[in-house]
Amino acid sequence: MARPVTEILVLCTANTCRSPMAEALLARRLAGRCAVGSVRSAGIQAAGIQGAGLLGEGERPPAEAISAMAAYGLDTGSHRSRQLTVADLVRANLVIGMARAHVRQAVVTLPEVWPRAFTLKEIVRRGEAIGARQAGEPLSGWLHRAHDARDRRSLLGDYLDDDVVDPIGGPPQAYADTAALLDRLVTRLVTLCWAYGTH
């Protein structure tokens, strides 16, 4: 009997930079643990702004983001941006936002997603506080422990400590720095949550 697949959804603003980078890095880390997981990404806005033009769905990542991921042996050049849907949130076992604004939008779109929606920095921080997922522990159980004592009001305001800063429009080094941060964070997350290579 096949093991169930864990559905992970990664969110950013336009789905051209941070979330595709995190998606690729997380998918590779999960595969390295032989974990049964599917990682997808989406943007909370139908269009983002780059320079004077609008980016809609179907956009490629910036060349700087593609180059930053190539340094990790990952090719994100075929990625095309897409907009978040309610179905994405319904299907996801874990929703990871690059910033609090992304988690906030997910919760506004589908309120019941709140117990399983975190920023990447928050889920790593809370995971390290509660300890690694135990052998045989369902992902939902670990997330329930990580979610304990959270308050929806924490999603309000402009407190940026839980955000991965968007490098869009910055120099190539900003993209490289973002890739390095995301790699460190997803590595810590996978070590915490998939130590046993389970789904």
PDB file of C-alpha atoms in Angstrom:
ATOM      1  CA  MET A   1       0.000   0.000   0.000  1.00  0.00           C
ATOM      2  CA  ALA A   2       1.440   3.384  -1.014  1.00  0.00           C
ATOM      3  CA  ARG A   3       2.195   5.901   1.705  1.00  0.00           C
ATOM      4  CA  PRO A   4       0.189   9.125   1.574  1.00  0.00           C
ATOM      5  CA  VAL A   5       1.967  12.099   0.045  1.00  0.00           C
ATOM      6  CA  THR A   6       2.528  15.163   2.205  1.00  0.00           C
ATOM      7  CA  GLU A   7       1.476  18.264   0.273  1.00  0.00           C
ATOM      8  CA  ILE A   8       3.568  21.348   1.046  1.00  0.00           C
ATOM      9  CA  LEU A   9       2.685  24.760  -0.356  1.00  0.00           C
ATOM     10  CA  VAL A  10       5.241  27.586  -0.392  1.00  0.00           C
ATOM     11  CA  LEU A  11       3.995  31.150  -0.816  1.00  0.00           C
ATOM     12  CA  CYS A  12       5.517  34.487  -1.715  1.00  0.00           C
ATOM     13  CA  THR A  13       4.211  37.583  -3.466  1.00  0.00           C
ATOM     14  CA  ALA A  14       4.549  37.046  -7.223  1.00  0.00           C
ATOM     15  CA  ASN A  15       5.886  33.451  -7.245  1.00  0.00           C
ATOM     16  CA  THR A  16       8.943  34.384  -9.271  1.00  0.00           C
ATOM     17  CA  CYS A  17      11.722  34.517  -6.689  1.00  0.00           C
ATOM     18  CA  ARG A  18      11.561  33.424  -3.057  1.00  0.00           C
ATOM     19  CA  SER A  19       8.899  30.709  -3.220  1.00  0.00           C
ATOM     20  CA  PRO A  20      10.310  28.945  -6.328  1.00  0.00           C
ATOM     21  CA  MET A  21      13.749  29.003  -4.715  1.00  0.00           C
ATOM     22  CA  ALA A  22      12.419  27.559  -1.458  1.00  0.00           C
ATOM     23  CA  GLU A  23      10.305  25.027  -3.374  1.00  0.00           C
ATOM     24  CA  ALA A  24      13.332  23.669  -5.242  1.00  0.00           C
ATOM     25  CA  LEU A  25      15.549  23.558  -2.167  1.00  0.00           C
ATOM     26  CA  LEU A  26      12.892  21.904   0.002  1.00  0.00           C
ATOM     27  CA  ALA A  27      11.983  19.317  -2.635  1.00  0.00           C
ATOM     28  CA  ARG A  28      15.627  18.292  -2.911  1.00  0.00           C
ATOM     29  CA  ARG A  29      16.071  18.052   0.858  1.00  0.00           C
ATOM     30  CA  LEU A  30      12.950  15.909   1.168  1.00  0.00           C
ATOM     31  CA  ALA A  31      14.129  13.612  -1.610  1.00  0.00           C
ATOM     32  CA  GLY A  32      17.432  13.252   0.219  1.00  0.00           C
ATOM     33  CA  ARG A  33      15.505  11.962   3.247  1.00  0.00           C
ATOM     34  CA  CYS A  34      13.400   9.634   1.088  1.00  0.00           C
ATOM     35  CA  ALA A  35      10.362  11.499   2.383  1.00  0.00           C
ATOM     36  CA  VAL A  36       7.117  11.194   0.457  1.00  0.00           C
ATOM     37  CA  GLY A  37       6.358  14.838  -0.160  1.00  0.00           C
ATOM     38  CA  SER A  38       5.098  17.059  -2.927  1.00  0.00           C
ATOM     39  CA  VAL A  39       6.214  20.700  -2.863  1.00  0.00           C
ATOM     40  CA  ARG A  40       4.454  23.388  -4.877  1.00  0.00           C
ATOM     41  CA  SER A  41       4.610  27.166  -4.812  1.00  0.00           C
ATOM     42  CA  ALA A  42       2.290  30.050  -5.619  1.00  0.00           C
ATOM     43  CA  GLY A  43       2.012  33.816  -5.306  1.00  0.00           C
ATOM     44  CA  ILE A  44      -0.573  35.738  -3.326  1.00  0.00           C
ATOM     45  CA  GLN A  45      -0.887  38.420  -6.019  1.00  0.00           C
ATOM     46  CA  ALA A  46      -1.903  37.942  -9.614  1.00  0.00           C
ATOM     47  CA  ALA A  47       0.661  40.543 -10.595  1.00  0.00           C
ATOM     48  CA  GLY A  48       3.782  41.962  -9.056  1.00  0.00           C
ATOM     49  CA  ILE A  49       5.743  44.996 -10.112  1.00  0.00           C
ATOM     50  CA  GLN A  50       9.207  44.820 -11.607  1.00  0.00           C
ATOM     51  CA  GLY A  51      10.437  48.117 -12.957  1.00  0.00           C
ATOM     52  CA  ALA A  52       7.633  49.777 -14.883  1.00  0.00           C
ATOM     53  CA  GLY A  53       5.947  46.601 -16.071  1.00  0.00           C
ATOM     54  CA  LEU A  54       3.492  44.212 -14.517  1.00  0.00           C
ATOM     55  CA  LEU A  55       4.237  40.557 -13.989  1.00  0.00           C
ATOM     56  CA  GLY A  56       1.262  38.266 -14.235  1.00  0.00           C
ATOM     57  CA  GLU A  57       0.943  34.492 -14.140  1.00  0.00           C
ATOM     58  CA  GLY A  58       3.304  32.483 -16.295  1.00  0.00           C
ATOM     59  CA  GLU A  59       6.374  34.626 -15.631  1.00  0.00           C
ATOM     60  CA  ARG A  60       9.879  33.184 -15.387  1.00  0.00           C
ATOM     61  CA  PRO A  61      12.090  33.838 -12.369  1.00  0.00           C
ATOM     62  CA  PRO A  62      14.564  36.688 -12.752  1.00  0.00           C
ATOM     63  CA  ALA A  63      17.908  35.702 -14.238  1.00  0.00           C
ATOM     64  CA  GLU A  64      19.590  36.499 -10.913  1.00  0.00           C
ATOM     65  CA  ALA A  65      17.347  34.012  -9.090  1.00  0.00           C
ATOM     66  CA  ILE A  66      17.996  31.312 -11.680  1.00  0.00           C
ATOM     67  CA  SER A  67      21.716  31.934 -11.351  1.00  0.00           C
ATOM     68  CA  ALA A  68      21.588  31.813  -7.555  1.00  0.00           C
ATOM     69  CA  MET A  69      19.869  28.434  -7.669  1.00  0.00           C
ATOM     70  CA  ALA A  70      22.265  27.106 -10.289  1.00  0.00           C
ATOM     71  CA  ALA A  71      24.983  27.495  -7.648  1.00  0.00           C
ATOM     72  CA  TYR A  72      23.110  24.768  -5.725  1.00  0.00           C
ATOM     73  CA  GLY A  73      22.814  22.554  -8.775  1.00  0.00           C
ATOM     74  CA  LEU A  74      19.120  23.377  -9.186  1.00  0.00           C
ATOM     75  CA  ASP A  75      17.490  24.571 -12.401  1.00  0.00           C
ATOM     76  CA  THR A  76      14.498  26.847 -11.822  1.00  0.00           C
ATOM     77  CA  GLY A  77      14.490  28.243 -15.346  1.00  0.00           C
ATOM     78  CA  SER A  78      11.417  26.256 -16.343  1.00  0.00           C
ATOM     79  CA  HIS A  79       9.354  27.586 -13.427  1.00  0.00           C
ATOM     80  CA  ARG A  80       6.376  29.764 -14.321  1.00  0.00           C
ATOM     81  CA  SER A  81       4.582  31.888 -11.765  1.00  0.00           C
ATOM     82  CA  ARG A  82       1.036  31.112 -10.724  1.00  0.00           C
ATOM     83  CA  GLN A  83      -1.543  32.586  -8.399  1.00  0.00           C
ATOM     84  CA  LEU A  84      -2.646  31.018  -5.138  1.00  0.00           C
ATOM     85  CA  THR A  85      -6.021  29.283  -5.223  1.00  0.00           C
ATOM     86  CA  VAL A  86      -8.348  28.091  -2.485  1.00  0.00           C
ATOM     87  CA  ALA A  87      -7.817  24.547  -3.763  1.00  0.00           C
ATOM     88  CA  ASP A  88      -4.077  24.900  -3.093  1.00  0.00           C
ATOM     89  CA  LEU A  89      -4.778  25.720   0.539  1.00  0.00           C
ATOM     90  CA  VAL A  90      -7.371  22.975   0.979  1.00  0.00           C
ATOM     91  CA  ARG A  91      -4.949  20.375  -0.374  1.00  0.00           C
ATOM     92  CA  ALA A  92      -1.870  21.486   1.578  1.00  0.00           C
ATOM     93  CA  ASN A  93      -0.846  19.718   4.767  1.00  0.00           C
ATOM     94  CA  LEU A  94       1.640  22.507   5.465  1.00  0.00           C
ATOM     95  CA  VAL A  95       1.636  26.079   4.136  1.00  0.00           C
ATOM     96  CA  ILE A  96       4.912  27.982   4.351  1.00  0.00           C
ATOM     97  CA  GLY A  97       4.972  31.707   3.695  1.00  0.00           C
ATOM     98  CA  MET A  98       8.127  33.633   2.963  1.00  0.00           C
ATOM     99  CA  ALA A  99       6.686  36.536   4.981  1.00  0.00           C
ATOM    100  CA  ARG A 100       3.880  37.138   7.472  1.00  0.00           C
ATOM    101  CA  ALA A 101       1.879  38.902   4.759  1.00  0.00           C
ATOM    102  CA  HIS A 102       1.740  35.625   2.833  1.00  0.00           C
ATOM    103  CA  VAL A 103       0.505  33.657   5.842  1.00  0.00           C
ATOM    104  CA  ARG A 104      -1.999  36.416   6.572  1.00  0.00           C
ATOM    105  CA  GLN A 105      -3.367  36.221   3.020  1.00  0.00           C
ATOM    106  CA  ALA A 106      -3.619  32.435   3.229  1.00  0.00           C
ATOM    107  CA  VAL A 107      -5.595  32.661   6.481  1.00  0.00           C
ATOM    108  CA  VAL A 108      -7.883  35.371   5.101  1.00  0.00           C
ATOM    109  CA  THR A 109      -8.502  33.211   2.021  1.00  0.00           C
ATOM    110  CA  LEU A 110      -9.159  30.029   3.996  1.00  0.00           C
ATOM    111  CA  PRO A 111      -9.428  30.623   7.769  1.00  0.00           C
ATOM    112  CA  GLU A 112      -9.156  26.947   8.671  1.00  0.00           C
ATOM    113  CA  VAL A 113      -5.611  26.829   7.247  1.00  0.00           C
ATOM    114  CA  TRP A 114      -4.319  28.834  10.242  1.00  0.00           C
ATOM    115  CA  PRO A 115      -3.084  25.859  12.367  1.00  0.00           C
ATOM    116  CA  ARG A 116      -0.942  24.601   9.489  1.00  0.00           C
ATOM    117  CA  ALA A 117       0.279  27.902   7.999  1.00  0.00           C
ATOM    118  CA  PHE A 118       3.555  29.432   9.186  1.00  0.00           C
ATOM    119  CA  THR A 119       6.345  31.571   7.869  1.00  0.00           C
ATOM    120  CA  LEU A 120       9.458  29.533   7.179  1.00  0.00           C
ATOM    121  CA  LYS A 121      11.340  31.266   9.984  1.00  0.00           C
ATOM    122  CA  GLU A 122       8.465  30.739  12.415  1.00  0.00           C
ATOM    123  CA  ILE A 123       8.039  27.013  11.778  1.00  0.00           C
ATOM    124  CA  VAL A 124      11.775  26.478  12.201  1.00  0.00           C
ATOM    125  CA  ARG A 125      11.858  28.531  15.402  1.00  0.00           C
ATOM    126  CA  ARG A 126       8.805  26.801  16.874  1.00  0.00           C
ATOM    127  CA  GLY A 127      10.033  23.406  15.713  1.00  0.00           C
ATOM    128  CA  GLU A 128      13.331  23.897  17.480  1.00  0.00           C
ATOM    129  CA  ALA A 129      11.445  24.935  20.624  1.00  0.00           C
ATOM    130  CA  ILE A 130       9.221  21.821  20.703  1.00  0.00           C
ATOM    131  CA  GLY A 131      11.800  19.373  19.388  1.00  0.00           C
ATOM    132  CA  ALA A 132      11.966  17.168  16.334  1.00  0.00           C
ATOM    133  CA  ARG A 133       9.029  15.149  15.118  1.00  0.00           C
ATOM    134  CA  GLN A 134       9.174  11.691  16.614  1.00  0.00           C
ATOM    135  CA  ALA A 135       9.188   8.421  14.711  1.00  0.00           C
ATOM    136  CA  GLY A 136       5.586   7.557  13.867  1.00  0.00           C
ATOM    137  CA  GLU A 137       4.252  10.983  14.830  1.00  0.00           C
ATOM    138  CA  PRO A 138       1.874  12.324  12.164  1.00  0.00           C
ATOM    139  CA  LEU A 139       2.838  15.630  10.600  1.00  0.00           C
ATOM    140  CA  SER A 140      -0.492  17.009  11.808  1.00  0.00           C
ATOM    141  CA  GLY A 141       0.437  16.131  15.387  1.00  0.00           C
ATOM    142  CA  TRP A 142       3.813  17.873  15.163  1.00  0.00           C
ATOM    143  CA  LEU A 143       2.205  20.931  13.583  1.00  0.00           C
ATOM    144  CA  HIS A 144      -0.429  20.951  16.328  1.00  0.00           C
ATOM    145  CA  ARG A 145       2.356  21.120  18.909  1.00  0.00           C
ATOM    146  CA  ALA A 146       4.142  23.853  16.937  1.00  0.00           C
ATOM    147  CA  HIS A 147       0.887  25.809  16.622  1.00  0.00           C
ATOM    148  CA  ASP A 148       0.138  25.705  20.358  1.00  0.00           C
ATOM    149  CA  ALA A 149      -0.337  29.183  21.905  1.00  0.00           C
ATOM    150  CA  ARG A 150      -0.177  31.035  18.597  1.00  0.00           C
ATOM    151  CA  ASP A 151      -2.384  34.106  18.303  1.00  0.00           C
ATOM    152  CA  ARG A 152      -3.860  35.309  15.007  1.00  0.00           C
ATOM    153  CA  ARG A 153      -3.082  38.860  16.079  1.00  0.00           C
ATOM    154  CA  SER A 154       0.594  38.033  15.511  1.00  0.00           C
ATOM    155  CA  LEU A 155      -0.139  38.265  11.788  1.00  0.00           C
ATOM    156  CA  LEU A 156      -1.019  41.951  12.082  1.00  0.00           C
ATOM    157  CA  GLY A 157       1.339  44.885  11.795  1.00  0.00           C
ATOM    158  CA  ASP A 158       4.727  45.216  10.143  1.00  0.00           C
ATOM    159  CA  TYR A 159       6.969  43.173  12.437  1.00  0.00           C
ATOM    160  CA  LEU A 160       9.520  41.805   9.955  1.00  0.00           C
ATOM    161  CA  ASP A 161      11.635  39.399  12.001  1.00  0.00           C
ATOM    162  CA  ASP A 162       9.818  36.368  10.586  1.00  0.00           C
ATOM    163  CA  ASP A 163      10.123  37.541   6.976  1.00  0.00           C
ATOM    164  CA  VAL A 164      12.600  36.407   4.336  1.00  0.00           C
ATOM    165  CA  VAL A 165      13.356  39.704   2.589  1.00  0.00           C
ATOM    166  CA  ASP A 166      12.472  39.866  -1.087  1.00  0.00           C
ATOM    167  CA  PRO A 167      15.645  40.363  -3.197  1.00  0.00           C
ATOM    168  CA  ILE A 168      13.663  41.343  -6.304  1.00  0.00           C
ATOM    169  CA  GLY A 169      15.298  44.268  -8.078  1.00  0.00           C
ATOM    170  CA  GLY A 170      18.445  43.987  -5.977  1.00  0.00           C
ATOM    171  CA  PRO A 171      21.989  43.068  -7.006  1.00  0.00           C
ATOM    172  CA  PRO A 172      22.960  39.449  -7.750  1.00  0.00           C
ATOM    173  CA  GLN A 173      24.453  39.125  -4.261  1.00  0.00           C
ATOM    174  CA  ALA A 174      21.026  39.766  -2.723  1.00  0.00           C
ATOM    175  CA  TYR A 175      19.653  36.725  -4.568  1.00  0.00           C
ATOM    176  CA  ALA A 176      22.652  34.633  -3.524  1.00  0.00           C
ATOM    177  CA  ASP A 177      22.145  35.711   0.095  1.00  0.00           C
ATOM    178  CA  THR A 178      18.445  34.817  -0.089  1.00  0.00           C
ATOM    179  CA  ALA A 179      19.248  31.404  -1.549  1.00  0.00           C
ATOM    180  CA  ALA A 180      21.767  30.755   1.234  1.00  0.00           C
ATOM    181  CA  LEU A 181      19.257  31.757   3.928  1.00  0.00           C
ATOM    182  CA  LEU A 182      16.507  29.613   2.405  1.00  0.00           C
ATOM    183  CA  ASP A 183      18.862  26.645   2.144  1.00  0.00           C
ATOM    184  CA  ARG A 184      19.785  26.936   5.813  1.00  0.00           C
ATOM    185  CA  LEU A 185      16.156  27.247   6.871  1.00  0.00           C
ATOM    186  CA  VAL A 186      14.778  24.360   4.789  1.00  0.00           C
ATOM    187  CA  THR A 187      17.661  22.160   5.922  1.00  0.00           C
ATOM    188  CA  ARG A 188      16.745  22.869   9.550  1.00  0.00           C
ATOM    189  CA  LEU A 189      13.061  22.272   8.832  1.00  0.00           C
ATOM    190  CA  VAL A 190      13.660  18.926   7.148  1.00  0.00           C
ATOM    191  CA  THR A 191      15.979  17.839   9.961  1.00  0.00           C
ATOM    192  CA  LEU A 192      13.268  18.693  12.486  1.00  0.00           C
ATOM    193  CA  CYS A 193      10.277  17.321  10.653  1.00  0.00           C
ATOM    194  CA  TRP A 194      11.540  14.505   8.452  1.00  0.00           C
ATOM    195  CA  ALA A 195      14.392  13.043  10.465  1.00  0.00           C
ATOM    196  CA  TYR A 196      12.986   9.584   9.871  1.00  0.00           C
ATOM    197  CA  GLY A 197      12.220  10.037   6.176  1.00  0.00           C
ATOM    198  CA  THR A 198       8.522   9.616   6.795  1.00  0.00           C
ATOM    199  CA  HIS A 199       5.628  11.298   4.967  1.00  0.00           C
TER     200      HIS A 199
END
